[in-house]
Amino acid sequence: MVAILARAPAPLFQFANNTQPFSSELQRVVSKALHKEIDKRYQAAPEILADLKNVRQQLEQTSAQVMDDSMRSARMIQDVEEYSVSPSRYETRKVRSYHHGLQVLSVAVLIAVMIVTAFLYRRSKLRANAIAPAAIASGKLYTQMNAVEQLGFVDEQEQRISAMMGDRPMKLNDEAIKAIKSNLDRYAARTDSTSAKPGGESLRVIYGRAAPIIPLIAPSFSERKIPLVVGIYLPMIESEYKPCFENSAGSKGLFQFMPQTAEQYGVARGDMCDVEKMAPAAAHYIADRMAELGDDSQSMTLVLLSYNRGADSVREALRSLRETDSHYERNFWTLFANRDKLDDTFRNESAYYIPSFFAAAIIGENPQTFDLQTPPLSTMVPNSESPKSSPN
């Protein structure tokens, strides 16, 4: 794309003597879209859409003519001779010539649309990604950023968190970024909350509560070779770092184990509020799921999803997608993109679990951007156990 914009684009019809109005109009659209000077390019999609509609109208008008006048006069004699020999062959050639010309012009319009659409999309992404670091460097709070800056910030920081989760991080599409942002916005709205209700407490209280607990639980995840970002932010979305929280379904403790699951992993019901006993159990459970589902960054999204809905349900969801697309990418975001094909529980609950995890991690690793007084939570792990992090 950079190479294309570094020079004026070649004429679309440089090898053809085409003087139709739509061809010159199409050339004008492409030239404007790829103009070297930014202020002379299209600035928004509706502008180019209007011009392309005009090209289409001209094409429809012109396509009603089988040949232009200049070609008709040049081939008149040949047509007469051919008709005298074989009338049916003459008519067939005329129809083929008409359809061929129409196909060529349709392809030209389609290519122009694809080039310009890709250009506009690429430019919008580059603008968002360029704005985000500038907003952070200026010391802006998340709530002070405009919508474009916020999306760029989420996009950049999601990649950072994904890199902390393992190899092969995935570049997310706009829908996935917006899902993370939606959860992040809900968290950010609680920064100054005075509520004491579960799910309504201030971020300052929640992240402050995590600070003394992280050094106690981190070794259990480190020993199992689990990305520490998982061990740090899993309790954030499960219990908001309340060591003895119990929900209506009976899950209890920092990691919200069901009593029978806790016993299966060696923790008695009476010890479920002990974070130093629950952390090894949670790490063991995650390690088991990693053995089944994988341990790279994309697979870790499935491991986290299995914590919410069970490994069997995750495998069944993947199996159902594979039946329709054997080349699907094996990660949570593929399931998210196809959530309309999955069950109600996934659509109404599980689809928001991983975006919530990323939102919590983005806040915890960028506390200054959310006006929190704690340091990045991953820095509270002893140096020998600090998680790998990509630079900002």
Short mmCIF file of C-alpha atoms in Angstrom, two decimals:
data_model
loop_
_atom_site.label_atom_id
_atom_site.label_comp_id
_atom_site.label_asym_id
_atom_site.label_seq_id
_atom_site.Cartn_x
_atom_site.Cartn_y
_atom_site.Cartn_z
CA MET A 1 0.00 0.00 0.00
CA VAL A 2 2.82 2.40 0.84
CA ALA A 3 4.40 1.74 -2.55
CA ILE A 4 1.11 2.42 -4.29
CA LEU A 5 0.67 5.77 -2.57
CA ALA A 6 4.27 6.83 -3.30
CA ARG A 7 3.50 7.39 -6.97
CA ALA A 8 0.58 8.28 -9.17
CA PRO A 9 -1.44 5.19 -10.15
CA ALA A 10 -1.17 3.94 -13.73
CA PRO A 11 -4.21 4.53 -15.96
CA LEU A 12 -6.76 1.72 -15.81
CA PHE A 13 -7.25 1.75 -19.58
CA GLN A 14 -3.73 2.55 -20.76
CA PHE A 15 -3.71 -0.42 -23.17
CA ALA A 16 -7.13 0.21 -24.61
CA ASN A 17 -8.61 3.01 -26.66
CA ASN A 18 -11.59 3.52 -24.38
CA THR A 19 -13.30 6.88 -24.54
CA GLN A 20 -16.54 5.98 -22.74
CA PRO A 21 -17.64 8.43 -20.02
CA PHE A 22 -17.68 5.76 -17.33
CA SER A 23 -14.04 4.80 -18.02
CA SER A 24 -12.76 8.32 -17.46
CA GLU A 25 -14.98 8.66 -14.39
CA LEU A 26 -13.69 5.37 -12.99
CA GLN A 27 -10.12 6.54 -13.62
CA ARG A 28 -10.90 9.75 -11.72
CA VAL A 29 -12.26 7.80 -8.72
CA VAL A 30 -9.19 5.56 -8.50
CA SER A 31 -6.78 8.47 -8.98
CA LYS A 32 -8.44 10.45 -6.21
CA ALA A 33 -8.50 7.48 -3.84
CA LEU A 34 -4.79 6.83 -4.33
CA HIS A 35 -3.62 10.44 -4.65
CA LYS A 36 -0.17 11.08 -3.19
CA GLU A 37 -1.39 14.15 -1.31
CA ILE A 38 -3.59 13.20 1.66
CA ASP A 39 -5.83 16.26 1.52
CA LYS A 40 -6.72 15.48 -2.10
CA ARG A 41 -7.85 11.90 -1.34
CA TYR A 42 -11.31 10.75 -0.30
CA GLN A 43 -11.79 11.50 3.38
CA ALA A 44 -14.78 9.23 4.04
CA ALA A 45 -16.43 6.13 2.60
CA PRO A 46 -19.73 7.89 1.64
CA GLU A 47 -17.79 10.16 -0.75
CA ILE A 48 -16.35 7.31 -2.77
CA LEU A 49 -19.61 5.36 -2.62
CA ALA A 50 -21.46 8.26 -4.26
CA ASP A 51 -18.88 8.49 -7.07
CA LEU A 52 -18.92 4.73 -7.65
CA LYS A 53 -22.72 4.81 -7.91
CA ASN A 54 -22.33 7.44 -10.63
CA VAL A 55 -19.87 5.19 -12.49
CA ARG A 56 -22.32 2.33 -12.24
CA GLN A 57 -25.14 4.41 -13.71
CA GLN A 58 -22.95 5.42 -16.64
CA LEU A 59 -21.91 1.80 -17.15
CA GLU A 60 -25.55 0.66 -17.26
CA GLN A 61 -26.37 3.32 -19.83
CA THR A 62 -23.35 2.52 -22.00
CA SER A 63 -23.72 -1.27 -21.82
CA ALA A 64 -26.96 -0.98 -23.79
CA GLN A 65 -24.80 -0.23 -26.84
CA VAL A 66 -23.18 -3.34 -28.28
CA MET A 67 -20.36 -1.37 -29.94
CA ASP A 68 -19.41 2.26 -30.02
CA ASP A 69 -19.74 4.19 -33.26
CA SER A 70 -16.06 4.09 -34.18
CA MET A 71 -15.82 0.31 -33.89
CA ARG A 72 -19.12 -0.18 -35.70
CA SER A 73 -17.98 1.68 -38.80
CA ALA A 74 -14.63 -0.14 -38.87
CA ARG A 75 -16.23 -3.56 -38.72
CA MET A 76 -19.30 -2.96 -40.87
CA ILE A 77 -17.90 -4.66 -43.96
CA GLN A 78 -16.74 -7.69 -41.99
CA ASP A 79 -20.17 -8.00 -40.41
CA VAL A 80 -21.95 -7.92 -43.76
CA GLU A 81 -19.66 -10.60 -45.20
CA GLU A 82 -20.00 -12.80 -42.14
CA TYR A 83 -23.77 -12.45 -42.11
CA SER A 84 -24.01 -13.44 -45.76
CA VAL A 85 -22.06 -16.63 -45.05
CA SER A 86 -23.60 -17.60 -41.68
CA PRO A 87 -26.29 -15.47 -40.04
CA SER A 88 -26.37 -17.59 -36.89
CA ARG A 89 -22.61 -17.34 -36.37
CA TYR A 90 -22.78 -13.56 -36.76
CA GLU A 91 -25.48 -13.20 -34.10
CA THR A 92 -23.58 -15.47 -31.69
CA ARG A 93 -20.43 -13.38 -32.04
CA LYS A 94 -22.33 -10.17 -31.33
CA VAL A 95 -23.80 -11.58 -28.12
CA ARG A 96 -20.43 -12.89 -26.96
CA SER A 97 -18.77 -9.55 -27.67
CA TYR A 98 -21.43 -7.73 -25.67
CA HIS A 99 -21.11 -10.02 -22.65
CA HIS A 100 -17.32 -9.99 -22.76
CA GLY A 101 -17.20 -6.20 -22.74
CA LEU A 102 -19.67 -6.04 -19.88
CA GLN A 103 -17.67 -8.58 -17.86
CA VAL A 104 -14.40 -6.69 -18.34
CA LEU A 105 -15.93 -3.43 -17.22
CA SER A 106 -17.63 -5.07 -14.23
CA VAL A 107 -14.33 -6.55 -13.12
CA ALA A 108 -12.65 -3.15 -13.45
CA VAL A 109 -15.29 -1.55 -11.21
CA LEU A 110 -15.01 -4.39 -8.69
CA ILE A 111 -11.22 -4.07 -8.52
CA ALA A 112 -11.50 -0.33 -8.00
CA VAL A 113 -13.99 -0.83 -5.16
CA MET A 114 -11.74 -3.43 -3.50
CA ILE A 115 -8.64 -1.24 -3.75
CA VAL A 116 -10.31 1.83 -2.34
CA THR A 117 -12.17 -0.05 0.40
CA ALA A 118 -8.93 -1.67 1.54
CA PHE A 119 -7.20 1.69 1.43
CA LEU A 120 -9.84 3.45 3.54
CA TYR A 121 -9.93 0.60 6.08
CA ARG A 122 -6.16 0.51 6.32
CA ARG A 123 -5.98 4.28 6.76
CA SER A 124 -8.58 4.23 9.57
CA LYS A 125 -6.66 1.47 11.41
CA LEU A 126 -3.35 3.29 11.02
CA ARG A 127 -4.87 6.49 12.33
CA ALA A 128 -6.30 4.73 15.41
CA ASN A 129 -3.06 2.91 16.15
CA ALA A 130 -1.00 6.06 15.66
CA ILE A 131 -3.23 8.12 17.93
CA ALA A 132 -3.24 5.66 20.85
CA PRO A 133 0.48 5.88 21.78
CA ALA A 134 0.30 9.66 21.51
CA ALA A 135 -2.65 9.72 23.89
CA ILE A 136 -0.80 7.54 26.41
CA ALA A 137 2.41 9.53 26.09
CA SER A 138 0.51 12.73 26.77
CA GLY A 139 -0.68 11.32 30.08
CA LYS A 140 -4.34 11.28 29.08
CA LEU A 141 -6.71 9.28 31.21
CA TYR A 142 -8.84 6.74 29.37
CA THR A 143 -11.95 8.76 30.14
CA GLN A 144 -10.33 11.84 28.55
CA MET A 145 -9.61 10.08 25.25
CA ASN A 146 -12.00 10.40 22.34
CA ALA A 147 -13.60 7.29 20.82
CA VAL A 148 -10.88 6.82 18.19
CA GLU A 149 -8.11 7.12 20.80
CA GLN A 150 -9.89 4.65 23.09
CA LEU A 151 -10.23 2.05 20.33
CA GLY A 152 -6.59 2.48 19.36
CA PHE A 153 -5.56 2.12 23.00
CA VAL A 154 -7.60 -1.08 23.44
CA ASP A 155 -6.24 -2.51 20.18
CA GLU A 156 -2.63 -1.84 21.19
CA GLN A 157 -3.00 -3.11 24.76
CA GLU A 158 -4.90 -6.24 23.72
CA GLN A 159 -1.87 -7.22 21.64
CA ARG A 160 0.36 -6.63 24.64
CA ILE A 161 -1.80 -8.86 26.89
CA SER A 162 -2.00 -11.54 24.18
CA ALA A 163 1.81 -11.57 23.96
CA MET A 164 1.98 -12.06 27.74
CA MET A 165 -0.30 -15.10 27.36
CA GLY A 166 2.06 -16.99 25.05
CA ASP A 167 3.31 -17.40 21.51
CA ARG A 168 1.20 -16.87 18.39
CA PRO A 169 -0.95 -13.93 19.53
CA MET A 170 -3.85 -13.18 17.22
CA LYS A 171 -4.63 -9.81 15.65
CA LEU A 172 -8.27 -9.12 16.46
CA ASN A 173 -10.88 -7.60 14.17
CA ASP A 174 -12.92 -4.50 14.96
CA GLU A 175 -15.85 -6.46 16.41
CA ALA A 176 -13.62 -8.21 18.94
CA ILE A 177 -11.86 -4.96 19.91
CA LYS A 178 -15.23 -3.29 20.46
CA ALA A 179 -16.35 -6.20 22.67
CA ILE A 180 -13.28 -5.72 24.87
CA LYS A 181 -13.82 -1.96 24.91
CA SER A 182 -17.45 -2.41 25.96
CA ASN A 183 -16.36 -4.41 29.02
CA LEU A 184 -13.53 -1.99 29.72
CA ASP A 185 -15.97 0.94 29.61
CA ARG A 186 -18.14 -0.73 32.23
CA TYR A 187 -15.12 -1.20 34.48
CA ALA A 188 -13.94 2.37 33.93
CA ALA A 189 -17.36 3.72 34.89
CA ARG A 190 -16.79 2.24 38.37
CA THR A 191 -13.55 4.10 39.06
CA ASP A 192 -15.15 6.47 41.56
CA SER A 193 -18.00 4.19 42.67
CA THR A 194 -18.99 4.28 46.34
CA SER A 195 -21.02 1.07 46.16
CA ALA A 196 -20.10 -1.93 48.29
CA LYS A 197 -22.24 -4.36 46.28
CA PRO A 198 -20.57 -7.19 44.30
CA GLY A 199 -19.95 -5.97 40.78
CA GLY A 200 -20.30 -2.35 41.80
CA GLU A 201 -17.23 -1.56 43.90
CA SER A 202 -14.71 1.07 42.93
CA LEU A 203 -11.78 -0.05 40.78
CA ARG A 204 -9.47 1.50 43.35
CA VAL A 205 -10.84 -0.85 46.01
CA ILE A 206 -10.70 -3.95 43.80
CA TYR A 207 -7.20 -3.47 42.40
CA GLY A 208 -5.96 -2.33 45.79
CA ARG A 209 -7.33 -5.55 47.28
CA ALA A 210 -5.39 -7.58 44.71
CA ALA A 211 -2.00 -6.08 45.54
CA PRO A 212 -1.16 -8.08 48.71
CA ILE A 213 -2.66 -11.32 47.35
CA ILE A 214 -0.73 -11.57 44.07
CA PRO A 215 2.63 -12.49 45.68
CA LEU A 216 0.83 -15.33 47.50
CA ILE A 217 -0.76 -16.92 44.43
CA ALA A 218 1.84 -16.24 41.70
CA PRO A 219 4.25 -19.06 42.67
CA SER A 220 1.57 -21.72 42.11
CA PHE A 221 1.06 -20.62 38.50
CA SER A 222 4.77 -20.15 37.88
CA GLU A 223 5.47 -23.71 39.04
CA ARG A 224 2.94 -25.06 36.53
CA LYS A 225 4.44 -22.91 33.74
CA ILE A 226 1.17 -21.03 33.32
CA PRO A 227 1.34 -17.44 32.01
CA LEU A 228 1.22 -15.32 35.16
CA VAL A 229 -1.13 -12.86 33.50
CA VAL A 230 -3.72 -15.65 33.67
CA GLY A 231 -3.14 -16.28 37.37
CA ILE A 232 -3.28 -12.55 38.14
CA TYR A 233 -6.46 -11.60 36.27
CA LEU A 234 -8.52 -14.78 36.57
CA PRO A 235 -9.47 -13.89 40.20
CA MET A 236 -10.31 -10.38 39.01
CA ILE A 237 -13.16 -11.57 36.79
CA GLU A 238 -14.17 -14.47 39.05
CA SER A 239 -14.37 -12.86 42.49
CA GLU A 240 -12.84 -9.38 42.14
CA TYR A 241 -10.20 -10.60 44.60
CA LYS A 242 -12.60 -11.44 47.44
CA PRO A 243 -11.04 -14.53 49.10
CA CYS A 244 -14.31 -15.85 50.53
CA PHE A 245 -16.89 -14.64 48.02
CA GLU A 246 -19.72 -17.13 47.35
CA ASN A 247 -22.16 -16.75 44.47
CA SER A 248 -25.75 -17.94 44.16
CA ALA A 249 -24.69 -21.14 42.37
CA GLY A 250 -22.45 -22.22 45.27
CA SER A 251 -19.04 -21.36 43.79
CA LYS A 252 -16.75 -20.05 46.49
CA GLY A 253 -13.39 -18.46 47.10
CA LEU A 254 -10.91 -16.37 45.17
CA PHE A 255 -11.09 -18.65 42.12
CA GLN A 256 -14.80 -19.53 42.47
CA PHE A 257 -14.50 -23.31 42.63
CA MET A 258 -17.53 -25.49 43.22
CA PRO A 259 -17.03 -27.51 46.46
CA GLN A 260 -16.84 -30.84 44.61
CA THR A 261 -14.23 -29.48 42.19
CA ALA A 262 -12.18 -28.11 45.10
CA GLU A 263 -12.22 -31.54 46.76
CA GLN A 264 -11.22 -33.16 43.46
CA TYR A 265 -8.14 -30.92 43.45
CA GLY A 266 -7.28 -31.55 47.08
CA VAL A 267 -8.97 -28.66 48.92
CA ALA A 268 -11.49 -29.38 51.66
CA ARG A 269 -14.71 -27.36 51.73
CA GLY A 270 -13.63 -25.66 54.91
CA ASP A 271 -10.42 -24.42 53.27
CA MET A 272 -11.93 -22.81 50.20
CA CYS A 273 -11.37 -19.30 51.60
CA ASP A 274 -7.64 -19.95 52.03
CA VAL A 275 -5.98 -18.36 48.99
CA GLU A 276 -2.71 -20.22 49.53
CA LYS A 277 -4.57 -23.54 49.27
CA MET A 278 -6.88 -22.52 46.46
CA ALA A 279 -4.14 -21.07 44.23
CA PRO A 280 -2.39 -24.45 43.72
CA ALA A 281 -5.76 -26.06 42.96
CA ALA A 282 -6.64 -23.38 40.41
CA ALA A 283 -3.20 -23.64 38.79
CA HIS A 284 -3.54 -27.44 38.63
CA TYR A 285 -6.96 -27.09 36.98
CA ILE A 286 -5.63 -24.61 34.40
CA ALA A 287 -2.61 -26.82 33.68
CA ASP A 288 -4.94 -29.77 33.00
CA ARG A 289 -6.93 -27.69 30.51
CA MET A 290 -3.71 -26.51 28.83
CA ALA A 291 -2.71 -30.14 28.34
CA GLU A 292 -6.02 -30.71 26.56
CA LEU A 293 -6.47 -27.48 24.61
CA GLY A 294 -2.95 -26.11 24.05
CA ASP A 295 -0.65 -23.52 25.58
CA ASP A 296 -0.03 -20.81 22.97
CA SER A 297 -1.74 -17.44 23.18
CA GLN A 298 -4.72 -18.40 21.03
CA SER A 299 -5.22 -21.70 22.85
CA MET A 300 -5.09 -19.92 26.20
CA THR A 301 -8.29 -18.10 25.26
CA LEU A 302 -9.94 -21.54 25.02
CA VAL A 303 -8.38 -22.59 28.33
CA LEU A 304 -9.89 -19.54 30.00
CA LEU A 305 -13.23 -20.22 28.31
CA SER A 306 -13.18 -23.77 29.68
CA TYR A 307 -12.84 -22.30 33.17
CA ASN A 308 -16.19 -20.61 32.58
CA ARG A 309 -18.15 -23.35 30.79
CA GLY A 310 -16.12 -26.56 31.06
CA ALA A 311 -13.69 -28.22 28.68
CA ASP A 312 -16.31 -30.59 27.23
CA SER A 313 -18.52 -27.67 26.17
CA VAL A 314 -15.56 -25.91 24.56
CA ARG A 315 -14.61 -29.01 22.60
CA GLU A 316 -18.21 -29.49 21.48
CA ALA A 317 -18.40 -25.88 20.26
CA LEU A 318 -15.17 -26.31 18.30
CA ARG A 319 -16.41 -29.59 16.86
CA SER A 320 -19.64 -28.01 15.64
CA LEU A 321 -17.70 -25.25 13.84
CA ARG A 322 -15.31 -27.72 12.27
CA GLU A 323 -18.23 -29.49 10.61
CA THR A 324 -18.98 -26.34 8.61
CA ASP A 325 -15.43 -25.01 8.16
CA SER A 326 -12.46 -27.37 8.45
CA HIS A 327 -10.04 -24.44 8.11
CA TYR A 328 -11.33 -22.43 11.05
CA GLU A 329 -8.87 -20.82 13.48
CA ARG A 330 -8.90 -22.61 16.82
CA ASN A 331 -9.41 -19.89 19.43
CA PHE A 332 -12.11 -18.14 21.42
CA TRP A 333 -12.46 -15.31 18.92
CA THR A 334 -13.58 -17.73 16.21
CA LEU A 335 -16.33 -18.95 18.54
CA PHE A 336 -17.20 -15.34 19.34
CA ALA A 337 -17.53 -14.49 15.64
CA ASN A 338 -19.84 -17.51 15.20
CA ARG A 339 -21.76 -17.11 18.47
CA ASP A 340 -25.12 -17.02 16.68
CA LYS A 341 -24.53 -20.68 15.78
CA LEU A 342 -23.87 -21.67 19.41
CA ASP A 343 -26.09 -22.19 22.45
CA ASP A 344 -27.86 -19.55 24.52
CA THR A 345 -25.43 -19.91 27.42
CA PHE A 346 -22.53 -19.03 25.15
CA ARG A 347 -24.33 -16.10 23.54
CA ASN A 348 -25.60 -14.64 26.82
CA GLU A 349 -22.69 -15.38 29.17
CA SER A 350 -19.56 -17.08 27.84
CA ALA A 351 -19.21 -14.69 24.88
CA TYR A 352 -18.39 -11.89 27.36
CA TYR A 353 -16.03 -13.86 29.61
CA ILE A 354 -12.82 -13.48 27.57
CA PRO A 355 -13.48 -9.83 26.62
CA SER A 356 -13.96 -9.17 30.35
CA PHE A 357 -10.63 -10.88 31.11
CA PHE A 358 -8.80 -8.70 28.57
CA ALA A 359 -10.51 -5.57 29.90
CA ALA A 360 -9.45 -6.38 33.48
CA ALA A 361 -5.88 -7.10 32.35
CA ILE A 362 -5.63 -3.91 30.29
CA ILE A 363 -6.68 -1.87 33.33
CA GLY A 364 -4.36 -3.74 35.67
CA GLU A 365 -1.34 -3.27 33.41
CA ASN A 366 -2.11 0.41 32.76
CA PRO A 367 -3.30 1.68 36.16
CA GLN A 368 -2.15 5.26 35.52
CA THR A 369 -4.43 5.47 32.48
CA PHE A 370 -7.40 4.68 34.73
CA ASP A 371 -6.38 6.96 37.59
CA LEU A 372 -5.45 4.06 39.89
CA GLN A 373 -2.72 4.37 42.50
CA THR A 374 -1.45 0.78 42.32
CA PRO A 375 1.52 -0.20 40.11
CA PRO A 376 0.92 -2.57 37.16
CA LEU A 377 -0.16 -5.81 38.84
CA SER A 378 2.34 -7.96 36.95
CA THR A 379 5.16 -5.95 38.57
CA MET A 380 4.02 -7.16 41.99
CA VAL A 381 5.27 -10.66 41.19
CA PRO A 382 8.80 -11.38 42.51
CA ASN A 383 11.41 -10.59 39.83
CA SER A 384 12.28 -14.24 39.26
CA GLU A 385 8.67 -14.90 38.32
CA SER A 386 7.76 -11.76 36.39
CA PRO A 387 5.72 -12.52 33.26
CA LYS A 388 7.13 -11.80 29.83
CA SER A 389 5.69 -8.58 28.49
CA SER A 390 5.99 -6.89 25.16
CA PRO A 391 7.05 -3.23 25.27
CA ASN A 392 4.38 -0.53 25.20
#
